[in-house]
Amino acid sequence: AEQGVDSGEYSRALMKEAHRHLEEQLSTSSGTGASTLGALTSAYLKCTMLGSSTACLASLHRDQLETLNLGDSGFLLLRPLLRLPPMKEPGAFQIIHRTTEQAHRFNMPFQLGAHSNDLPEHGDRATFTVEVGDLLIMGTDGLWDNVFEEDILSVLAEFSPAHDPGKAASKLAVAAHRAGLANRATPFSVRAEELGMNFKGGKLDDVTVVVARVDA
């Protein structure tokens, strides 16, 4: 912003174009789903304004979840531990998959955009077979740098499958913001100390959280 560049403009445009591409693919495909790499590549080529962004995409087709993550955003794929009908009570989740941060070095993640040699194909891609009741937690580094996985699972354990996932996302975002302001151990401070850096507390940053549930 100090250089006259809206730091969020590029990321918003990138995701808007990727979303449009995915919707077009899903509406015209013959049962093959949509390519997250194709969507991100199309968006990357169309977004020419100044700025840079990490990226985390997911596309669900039937029971196949295709994902692409580039940089230090990421996701958790969770599955309920207890599957007794009618599955309306809060309960614990197990982690099916967690993304690994992509970084050139500490606190310098892969990014798309100006002055970066990173490309969409450099992202980590994976496909998962999902089940009804699974949760996908997607977030920017403002979540993962400030909230430990066990705390994320504790928040989600309070919500039953009948609840609106958006409420869980809001609670996680609030938890991340509060941790960013606090003077206590965070995932970011733990990694910094492991590298010999004198860093305490949270890392105040933009926080975006999406919680999606797989329904029948």
PDB file of N, CA and C in Angstrom, residues 60 77-78 80 83 87 93 130-137 159-168 210-216:
ATOM      1  N   LEU A  60     -14.396 -30.344  -6.050  1.00  0.00           N
ATOM      2  CA  LEU A  60     -15.012 -31.622  -5.714  1.00  0.00           C
ATOM      3  C   LEU A  60     -15.907 -32.077  -6.859  1.00  0.00           C
ATOM      4  N   LEU A  77      -7.693 -31.850   5.585  1.00  0.00           N
ATOM      5  CA  LEU A  77      -8.837 -32.679   5.248  1.00  0.00           C
ATOM      6  C   LEU A  77      -9.114 -33.555   6.462  1.00  0.00           C
ATOM      7  N   LEU A  78     -10.321 -33.418   7.013  1.00  0.00           N
ATOM      8  CA  LEU A  78     -10.666 -34.084   8.259  1.00  0.00           C
ATOM      9  C   LEU A  78     -11.832 -35.051   8.062  1.00  0.00           C
ATOM     10  N   PRO A  80     -14.760 -37.384  10.429  1.00  0.00           N
ATOM     11  CA  PRO A  80     -15.297 -37.667  11.770  1.00  0.00           C
ATOM     12  C   PRO A  80     -14.826 -39.021  12.274  1.00  0.00           C
ATOM     13  N   ARG A  83     -19.045 -42.329  13.338  1.00  0.00           N
ATOM     14  CA  ARG A  83     -20.026 -42.209  12.259  1.00  0.00           C
ATOM     15  C   ARG A  83     -21.284 -43.001  12.611  1.00  0.00           C
ATOM     16  N   MET A  87     -25.687 -38.676  13.129  1.00  0.00           N
ATOM     17  CA  MET A  87     -24.487 -37.834  12.991  1.00  0.00           C
ATOM     18  C   MET A  87     -24.809 -36.351  13.185  1.00  0.00           C
ATOM     19  N   PHE A  93     -12.503 -35.242  15.152  1.00  0.00           N
ATOM     20  CA  PHE A  93     -12.122 -35.507  13.769  1.00  0.00           C
ATOM     21  C   PHE A  93     -10.697 -36.037  13.733  1.00  0.00           C
ATOM     22  N   VAL A 130     -13.238 -38.707  -0.909  1.00  0.00           N
ATOM     23  CA  VAL A 130     -13.832 -38.169   0.308  1.00  0.00           C
ATOM     24  C   VAL A 130     -15.135 -38.885   0.633  1.00  0.00           C
ATOM     25  N   GLU A 131     -15.592 -38.697   1.870  1.00  0.00           N
ATOM     26  CA  GLU A 131     -16.819 -39.324   2.351  1.00  0.00           C
ATOM     27  C   GLU A 131     -17.746 -38.252   2.913  1.00  0.00           C
ATOM     28  N   VAL A 132     -19.026 -38.577   2.964  1.00  0.00           N
ATOM     29  CA  VAL A 132     -20.000 -37.660   3.545  1.00  0.00           C
ATOM     30  C   VAL A 132     -19.613 -37.359   4.990  1.00  0.00           C
ATOM     31  N   GLY A 133     -19.618 -36.085   5.339  1.00  0.00           N
ATOM     32  CA  GLY A 133     -19.231 -35.662   6.682  1.00  0.00           C
ATOM     33  C   GLY A 133     -17.807 -35.160   6.785  1.00  0.00           C
ATOM     34  N   ASP A 134     -16.976 -35.419   5.782  1.00  0.00           N
ATOM     35  CA  ASP A 134     -15.608 -34.906   5.792  1.00  0.00           C
ATOM     36  C   ASP A 134     -15.618 -33.376   5.792  1.00  0.00           C
ATOM     37  N   LEU A 135     -14.615 -32.797   6.426  1.00  0.00           N
ATOM     38  CA  LEU A 135     -14.459 -31.339   6.446  1.00  0.00           C
ATOM     39  C   LEU A 135     -13.157 -30.957   5.759  1.00  0.00           C
ATOM     40  N   LEU A 136     -13.219 -29.881   5.003  1.00  0.00           N
ATOM     41  CA  LEU A 136     -12.024 -29.299   4.386  1.00  0.00           C
ATOM     42  C   LEU A 136     -11.820 -27.926   4.999  1.00  0.00           C
ATOM     43  N   ILE A 137     -10.691 -27.735   5.655  1.00  0.00           N
ATOM     44  CA  ILE A 137     -10.343 -26.461   6.279  1.00  0.00           C
ATOM     45  C   ILE A 137      -9.260 -25.817   5.431  1.00  0.00           C
ATOM     46  N   PHE A 159     -18.591 -28.303  16.948  1.00  0.00           N
ATOM     47  CA  PHE A 159     -19.615 -28.129  15.920  1.00  0.00           C
ATOM     48  C   PHE A 159     -20.091 -29.481  15.413  1.00  0.00           C
ATOM     49  N   SER A 160     -21.400 -29.653  15.349  1.00  0.00           N
ATOM     50  CA  SER A 160     -21.953 -30.887  14.808  1.00  0.00           C
ATOM     51  C   SER A 160     -22.056 -30.769  13.294  1.00  0.00           C
ATOM     52  N   PRO A 161     -22.203 -31.911  12.580  1.00  0.00           N
ATOM     53  CA  PRO A 161     -22.346 -31.856  11.123  1.00  0.00           C
ATOM     54  C   PRO A 161     -23.548 -31.043  10.671  1.00  0.00           C
ATOM     55  N   ALA A 162     -24.530 -30.855  11.583  1.00  0.00           N
ATOM     56  CA  ALA A 162     -25.716 -30.083  11.210  1.00  0.00           C
ATOM     57  C   ALA A 162     -25.472 -28.584  11.259  1.00  0.00           C
ATOM     58  N   HIS A 163     -24.377 -28.160  11.862  1.00  0.00           N
ATOM     59  CA  HIS A 163     -24.086 -26.730  11.983  1.00  0.00           C
ATOM     60  C   HIS A 163     -23.584 -26.144  10.668  1.00  0.00           C
ATOM     61  N   ASP A 164     -23.724 -24.844  10.540  1.00  0.00           N
ATOM     62  CA  ASP A 164     -23.209 -24.125   9.383  1.00  0.00           C
ATOM     63  C   ASP A 164     -21.678 -24.093   9.453  1.00  0.00           C
ATOM     64  N   PRO A 165     -20.981 -24.639   8.456  1.00  0.00           N
ATOM     65  CA  PRO A 165     -19.512 -24.605   8.479  1.00  0.00           C
ATOM     66  C   PRO A 165     -18.963 -23.184   8.550  1.00  0.00           C
ATOM     67  N   GLY A 166     -19.733 -22.221   8.043  1.00  0.00           N
ATOM     68  CA  GLY A 166     -19.275 -20.837   8.089  1.00  0.00           C
ATOM     69  C   GLY A 166     -19.046 -20.338   9.506  1.00  0.00           C
ATOM     70  N   LYS A 167     -19.835 -20.846  10.464  1.00  0.00           N
ATOM     71  CA  LYS A 167     -19.645 -20.438  11.855  1.00  0.00           C
ATOM     72  C   LYS A 167     -18.317 -20.962  12.394  1.00  0.00           C
ATOM     73  N   ALA A 168     -17.974 -22.178  11.996  1.00  0.00           N
ATOM     74  CA  ALA A 168     -16.685 -22.729  12.409  1.00  0.00           C
ATOM     75  C   ALA A 168     -15.544 -21.922  11.801  1.00  0.00           C
ATOM     76  N   VAL A 210     -11.804 -20.874   5.182  1.00  0.00           N
ATOM     77  CA  VAL A 210     -12.974 -21.468   4.565  1.00  0.00           C
ATOM     78  C   VAL A 210     -13.145 -22.866   5.135  1.00  0.00           C
ATOM     79  N   VAL A 211     -14.331 -23.184   5.603  1.00  0.00           N
ATOM     80  CA  VAL A 211     -14.651 -24.527   6.072  1.00  0.00           C
ATOM     81  C   VAL A 211     -15.762 -25.076   5.196  1.00  0.00           C
ATOM     82  N   ALA A 212     -15.502 -26.208   4.550  1.00  0.00           N
ATOM     83  CA  ALA A 212     -16.487 -26.837   3.677  1.00  0.00           C
ATOM     84  C   ALA A 212     -16.749 -28.262   4.137  1.00  0.00           C
ATOM     85  N   ARG A 213     -18.004 -28.674   4.070  1.00  0.00           N
ATOM     86  CA  ARG A 213     -18.385 -30.028   4.478  1.00  0.00           C
ATOM     87  C   ARG A 213     -18.881 -30.806   3.268  1.00  0.00           C
ATOM     88  N   VAL A 214     -18.490 -32.065   3.185  1.00  0.00           N
ATOM     89  CA  VAL A 214     -18.966 -32.925   2.118  1.00  0.00           C
ATOM     90  C   VAL A 214     -20.351 -33.466   2.493  1.00  0.00           C
ATOM     91  N   ASP A 215     -21.342 -33.139   1.687  1.00  0.00           N
ATOM     92  CA  ASP A 215     -22.710 -33.605   1.924  1.00  0.00           C
ATOM     93  C   ASP A 215     -23.092 -34.650   0.875  1.00  0.00           C
ATOM     94  N   ALA A 216     -24.157 -35.367   1.180  1.00  0.00           N
ATOM     95  CA  ALA A 216     -24.624 -36.404   0.259  1.00  0.00           C
ATOM     96  C   ALA A 216     -25.209 -35.765  -1.009  1.00  0.00           C
TER      97      ALA A 216
END
